mmCIF file of C-alpha atoms in Angstrom:
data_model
loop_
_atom_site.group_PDB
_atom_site.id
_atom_site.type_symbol
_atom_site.label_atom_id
_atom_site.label_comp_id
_atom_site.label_asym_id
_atom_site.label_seq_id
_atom_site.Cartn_x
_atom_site.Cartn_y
_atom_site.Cartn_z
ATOM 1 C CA UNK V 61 96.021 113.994 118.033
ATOM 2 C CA UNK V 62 97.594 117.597 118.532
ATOM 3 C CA UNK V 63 101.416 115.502 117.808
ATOM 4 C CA UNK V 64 99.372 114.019 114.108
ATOM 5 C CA UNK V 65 98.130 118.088 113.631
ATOM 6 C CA UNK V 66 101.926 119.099 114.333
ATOM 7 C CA UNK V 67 102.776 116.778 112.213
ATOM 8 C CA UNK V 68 100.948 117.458 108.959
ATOM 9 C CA UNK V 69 101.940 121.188 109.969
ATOM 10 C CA UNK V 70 105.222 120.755 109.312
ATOM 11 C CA UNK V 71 105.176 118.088 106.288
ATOM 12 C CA UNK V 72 102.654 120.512 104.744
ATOM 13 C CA UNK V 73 102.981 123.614 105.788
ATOM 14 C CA UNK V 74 105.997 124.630 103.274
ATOM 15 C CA UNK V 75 104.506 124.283 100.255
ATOM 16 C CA UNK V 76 101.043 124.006 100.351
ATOM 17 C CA UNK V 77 98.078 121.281 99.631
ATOM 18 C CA UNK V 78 98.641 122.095 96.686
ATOM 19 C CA UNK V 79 101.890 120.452 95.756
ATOM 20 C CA UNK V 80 101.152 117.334 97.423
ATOM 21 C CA UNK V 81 100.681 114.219 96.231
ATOM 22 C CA UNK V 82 99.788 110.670 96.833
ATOM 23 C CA UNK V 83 102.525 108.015 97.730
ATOM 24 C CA UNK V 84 102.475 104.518 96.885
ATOM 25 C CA UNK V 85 105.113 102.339 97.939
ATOM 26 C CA UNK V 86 105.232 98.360 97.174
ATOM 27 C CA UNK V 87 108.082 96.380 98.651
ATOM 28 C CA UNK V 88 110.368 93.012 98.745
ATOM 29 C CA UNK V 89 112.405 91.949 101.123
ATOM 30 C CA UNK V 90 114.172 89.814 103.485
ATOM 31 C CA UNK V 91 114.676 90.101 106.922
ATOM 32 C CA UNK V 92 116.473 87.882 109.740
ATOM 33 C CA UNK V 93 117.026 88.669 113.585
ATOM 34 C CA UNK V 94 116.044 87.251 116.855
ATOM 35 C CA UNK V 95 113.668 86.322 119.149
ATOM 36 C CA UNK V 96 113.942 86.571 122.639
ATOM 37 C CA UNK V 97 112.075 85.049 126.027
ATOM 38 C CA UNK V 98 113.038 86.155 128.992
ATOM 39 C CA UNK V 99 111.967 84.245 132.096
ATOM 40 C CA UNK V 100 111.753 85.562 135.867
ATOM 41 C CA UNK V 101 114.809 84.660 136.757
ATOM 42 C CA UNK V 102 116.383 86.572 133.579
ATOM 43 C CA UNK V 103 117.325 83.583 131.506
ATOM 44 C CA UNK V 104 116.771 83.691 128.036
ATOM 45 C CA UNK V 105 115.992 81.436 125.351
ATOM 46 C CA UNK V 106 116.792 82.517 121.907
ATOM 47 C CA UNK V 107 115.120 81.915 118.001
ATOM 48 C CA UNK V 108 117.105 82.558 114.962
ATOM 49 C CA UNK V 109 114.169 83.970 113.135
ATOM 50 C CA UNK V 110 114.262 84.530 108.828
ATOM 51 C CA UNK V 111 111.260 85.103 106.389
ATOM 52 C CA UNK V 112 110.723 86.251 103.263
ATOM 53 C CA UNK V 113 108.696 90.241 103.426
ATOM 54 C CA UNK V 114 106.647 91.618 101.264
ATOM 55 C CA UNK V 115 104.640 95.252 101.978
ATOM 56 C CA UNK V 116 103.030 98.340 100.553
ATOM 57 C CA UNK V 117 103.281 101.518 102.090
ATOM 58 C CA UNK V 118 100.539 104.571 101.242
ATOM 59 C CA UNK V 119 100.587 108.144 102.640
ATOM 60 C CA UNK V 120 101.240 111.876 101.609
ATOM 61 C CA UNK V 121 104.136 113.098 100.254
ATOM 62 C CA UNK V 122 105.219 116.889 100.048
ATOM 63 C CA UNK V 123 108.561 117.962 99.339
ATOM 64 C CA UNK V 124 110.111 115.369 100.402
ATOM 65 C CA UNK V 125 108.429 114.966 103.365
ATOM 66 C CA UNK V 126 105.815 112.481 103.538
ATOM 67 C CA UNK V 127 103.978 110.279 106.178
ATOM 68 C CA UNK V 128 101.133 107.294 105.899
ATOM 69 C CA UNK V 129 100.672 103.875 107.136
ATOM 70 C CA UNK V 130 102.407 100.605 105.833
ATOM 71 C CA UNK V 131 102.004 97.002 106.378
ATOM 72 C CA UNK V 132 104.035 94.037 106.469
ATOM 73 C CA UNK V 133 104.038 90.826 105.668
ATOM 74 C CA UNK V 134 106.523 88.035 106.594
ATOM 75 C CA UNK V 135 105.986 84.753 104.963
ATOM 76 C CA UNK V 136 107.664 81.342 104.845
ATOM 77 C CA UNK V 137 110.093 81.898 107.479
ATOM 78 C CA UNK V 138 111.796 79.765 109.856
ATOM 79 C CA UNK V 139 112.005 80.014 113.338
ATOM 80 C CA UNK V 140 115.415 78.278 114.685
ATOM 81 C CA UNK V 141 116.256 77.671 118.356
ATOM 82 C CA UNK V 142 119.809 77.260 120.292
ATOM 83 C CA UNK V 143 118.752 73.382 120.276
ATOM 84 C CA UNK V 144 115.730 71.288 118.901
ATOM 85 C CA UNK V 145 113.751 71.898 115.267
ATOM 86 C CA UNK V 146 112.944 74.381 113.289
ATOM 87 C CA UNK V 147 109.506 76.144 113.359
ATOM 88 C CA UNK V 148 107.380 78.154 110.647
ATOM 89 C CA UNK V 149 107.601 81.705 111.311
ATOM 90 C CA UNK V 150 104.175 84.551 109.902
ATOM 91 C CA UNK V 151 103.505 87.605 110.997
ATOM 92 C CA UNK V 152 101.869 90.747 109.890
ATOM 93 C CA UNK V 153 102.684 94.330 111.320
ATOM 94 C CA UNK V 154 101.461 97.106 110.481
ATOM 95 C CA UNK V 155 102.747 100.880 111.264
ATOM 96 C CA UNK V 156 102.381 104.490 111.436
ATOM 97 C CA UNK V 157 105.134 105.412 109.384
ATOM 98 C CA UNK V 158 107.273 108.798 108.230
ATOM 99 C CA UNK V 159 110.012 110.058 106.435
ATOM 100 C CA UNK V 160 112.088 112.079 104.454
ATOM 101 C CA UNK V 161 113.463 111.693 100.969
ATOM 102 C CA UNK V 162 117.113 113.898 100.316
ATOM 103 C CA UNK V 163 117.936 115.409 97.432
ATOM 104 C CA UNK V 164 121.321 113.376 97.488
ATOM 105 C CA UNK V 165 118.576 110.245 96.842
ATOM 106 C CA UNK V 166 119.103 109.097 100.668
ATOM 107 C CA UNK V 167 116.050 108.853 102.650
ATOM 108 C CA UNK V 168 115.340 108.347 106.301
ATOM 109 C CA UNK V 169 112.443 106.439 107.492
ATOM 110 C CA UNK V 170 110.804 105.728 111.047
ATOM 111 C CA UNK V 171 107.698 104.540 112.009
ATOM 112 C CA UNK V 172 105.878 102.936 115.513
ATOM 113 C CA UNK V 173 103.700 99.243 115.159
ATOM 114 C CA UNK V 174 100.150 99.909 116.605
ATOM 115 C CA UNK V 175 99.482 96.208 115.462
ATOM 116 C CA UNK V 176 101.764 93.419 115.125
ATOM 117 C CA UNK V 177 101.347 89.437 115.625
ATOM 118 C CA UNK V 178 103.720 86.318 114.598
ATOM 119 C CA UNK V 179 102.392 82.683 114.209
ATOM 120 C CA UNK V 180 104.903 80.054 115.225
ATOM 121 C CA UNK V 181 104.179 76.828 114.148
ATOM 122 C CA UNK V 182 105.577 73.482 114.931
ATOM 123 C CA UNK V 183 106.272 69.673 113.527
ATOM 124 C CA UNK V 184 103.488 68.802 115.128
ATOM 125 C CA UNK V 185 101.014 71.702 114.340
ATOM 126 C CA UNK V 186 100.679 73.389 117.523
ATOM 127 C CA UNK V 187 100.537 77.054 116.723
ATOM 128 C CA UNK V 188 100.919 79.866 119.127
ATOM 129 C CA UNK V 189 99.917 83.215 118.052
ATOM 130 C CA UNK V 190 102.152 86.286 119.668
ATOM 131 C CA UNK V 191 100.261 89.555 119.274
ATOM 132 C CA UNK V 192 99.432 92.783 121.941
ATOM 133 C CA UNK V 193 102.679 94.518 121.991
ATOM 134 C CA UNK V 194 104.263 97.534 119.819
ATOM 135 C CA UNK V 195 106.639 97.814 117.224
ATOM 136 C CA UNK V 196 108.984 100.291 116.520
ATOM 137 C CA UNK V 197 111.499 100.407 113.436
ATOM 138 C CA UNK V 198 113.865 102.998 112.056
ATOM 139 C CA UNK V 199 115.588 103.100 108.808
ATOM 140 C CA UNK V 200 118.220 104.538 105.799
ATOM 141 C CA UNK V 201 117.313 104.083 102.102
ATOM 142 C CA UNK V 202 119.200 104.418 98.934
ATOM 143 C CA UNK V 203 117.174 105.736 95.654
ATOM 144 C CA UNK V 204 119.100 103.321 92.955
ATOM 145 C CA UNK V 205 116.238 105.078 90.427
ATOM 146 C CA UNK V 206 114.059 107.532 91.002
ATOM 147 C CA UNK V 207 111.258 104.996 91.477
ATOM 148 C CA UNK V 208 113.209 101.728 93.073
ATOM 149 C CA UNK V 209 114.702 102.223 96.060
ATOM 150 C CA UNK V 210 117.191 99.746 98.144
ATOM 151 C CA UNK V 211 116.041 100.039 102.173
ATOM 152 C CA UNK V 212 117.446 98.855 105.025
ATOM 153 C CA UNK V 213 115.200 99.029 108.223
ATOM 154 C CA UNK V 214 116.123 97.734 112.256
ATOM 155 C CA UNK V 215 112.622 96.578 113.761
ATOM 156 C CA UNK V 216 112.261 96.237 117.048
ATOM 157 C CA UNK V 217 108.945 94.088 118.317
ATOM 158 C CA UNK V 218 107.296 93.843 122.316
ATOM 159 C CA UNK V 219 104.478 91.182 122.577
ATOM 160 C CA UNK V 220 102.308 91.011 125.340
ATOM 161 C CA UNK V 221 99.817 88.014 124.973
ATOM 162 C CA UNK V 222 99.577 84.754 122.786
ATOM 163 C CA UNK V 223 96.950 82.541 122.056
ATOM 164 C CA UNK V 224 96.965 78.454 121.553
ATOM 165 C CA UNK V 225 94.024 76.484 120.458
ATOM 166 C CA UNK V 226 91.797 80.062 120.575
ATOM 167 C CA UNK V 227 92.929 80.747 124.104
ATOM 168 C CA UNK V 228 94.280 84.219 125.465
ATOM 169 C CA UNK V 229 97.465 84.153 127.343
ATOM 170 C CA UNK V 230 99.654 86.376 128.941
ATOM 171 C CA UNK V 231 103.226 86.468 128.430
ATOM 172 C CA UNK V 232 103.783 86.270 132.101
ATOM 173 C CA UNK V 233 101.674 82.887 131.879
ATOM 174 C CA UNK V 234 104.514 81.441 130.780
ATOM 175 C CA UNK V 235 106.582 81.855 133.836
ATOM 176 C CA UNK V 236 108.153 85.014 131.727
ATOM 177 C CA UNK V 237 108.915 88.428 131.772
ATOM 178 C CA UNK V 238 108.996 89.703 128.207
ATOM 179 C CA UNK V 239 109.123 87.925 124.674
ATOM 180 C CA UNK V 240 110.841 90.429 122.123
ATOM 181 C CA UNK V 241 112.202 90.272 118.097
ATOM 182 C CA UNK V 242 114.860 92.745 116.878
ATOM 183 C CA UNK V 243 115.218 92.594 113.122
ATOM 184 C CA UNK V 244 117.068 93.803 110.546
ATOM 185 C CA UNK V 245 115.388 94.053 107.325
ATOM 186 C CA UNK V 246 116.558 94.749 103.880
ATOM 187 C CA UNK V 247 113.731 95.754 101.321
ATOM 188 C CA UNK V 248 113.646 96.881 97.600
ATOM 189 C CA UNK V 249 110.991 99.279 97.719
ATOM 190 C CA UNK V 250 108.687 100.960 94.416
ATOM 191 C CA UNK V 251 107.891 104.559 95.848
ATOM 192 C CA UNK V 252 105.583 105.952 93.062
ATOM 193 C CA UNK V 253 103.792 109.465 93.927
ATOM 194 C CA UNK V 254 100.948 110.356 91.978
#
């Protein structure tokens, strides 16, 4: 709590309340990485992972500063590994975002995932949901108008637990130390402050 307080301290301390306004913050994108399990013995099996994004960011914006929550939304995707078929890739995360928009119309962006989870579905229709982990993504943005912005964003995911058939899991159930995503994601974003 005192980092949130030191936080809105600095984002608002400049100008004042009263300057500050509302942001609102629709996006599209696309983003494609990997997906990694790691057994005991430190061998790894790798996904190809792509979907189609789509999010909305609020929060409070002050002189360029602002900060807020977002979530995200990846739909459609496909989850590809080193050998075998396909699999439909969802997930939703959502974060605790920040940032700061330049003058020069560059803006910098970070934020940490308090909850994140990705359904993986197969041929067959077994589904395993990955969830209990953190998130954590940092970004650069490019104003192309002062209200459309072009975004591109490296997210890096941790999950802890998955469920089949409504049962709880560990990762290490699975004879495995860690299952992890790094992503690259490209957005166009609508930042309107009101």
């Amino acid at each position: 709590m005192k980092i949130l307080t030191a936080v809105f301290a600095v984002v608002f301390g400049f100008g004042g309340l009263a300057k500050a306004g509302i942001l609102f913050e629709p996006s599209v994108g696309y983003e494609s990485g990997s997906l990694i399990f790691t057994d005991a013995n430190d061998l790894q099996n790798k996904f190809t992972n792509t979907s189609l994004d789509g999010g909305l960011r609020l929060g409070i914006r002050n002189m360029g500063f602002w900060i807020g929550v977002e979530g995200l939304a990846a739909t459609g995707g496909k989850s590809k590994p080193e050998s075998g078929a396909d699999k439909s890739y969802n997930g939703t995360t959502f974060f605790a975002s920040m940032g700061y928009d330049f003058s020069s119309r560059f803006r910098l962006v970070g934020g940490y995932g308090f909850q994140d989870s990705v359904v993986i579905k197969d041929d067959a229709g077994l589904e395993a949901t990955y969830y209990g982990g953190a998130a954590a993504k940092v970004g650069l943005g490019f104003y192309l108008f002062p209200h459309a912005a072009l975004n591109v964003d490296y997210v890096l995911r941790d999950y802890k637990k998955y469920k089949i058939n409504g049962v709880e899991h560990s990762i290490t159930d699975l004879g495995g130390k860690s299952l992890r995503t790094s992503t690259v994601l490209v957005t166009l974003s609508f930042p309107v402050t009101f």
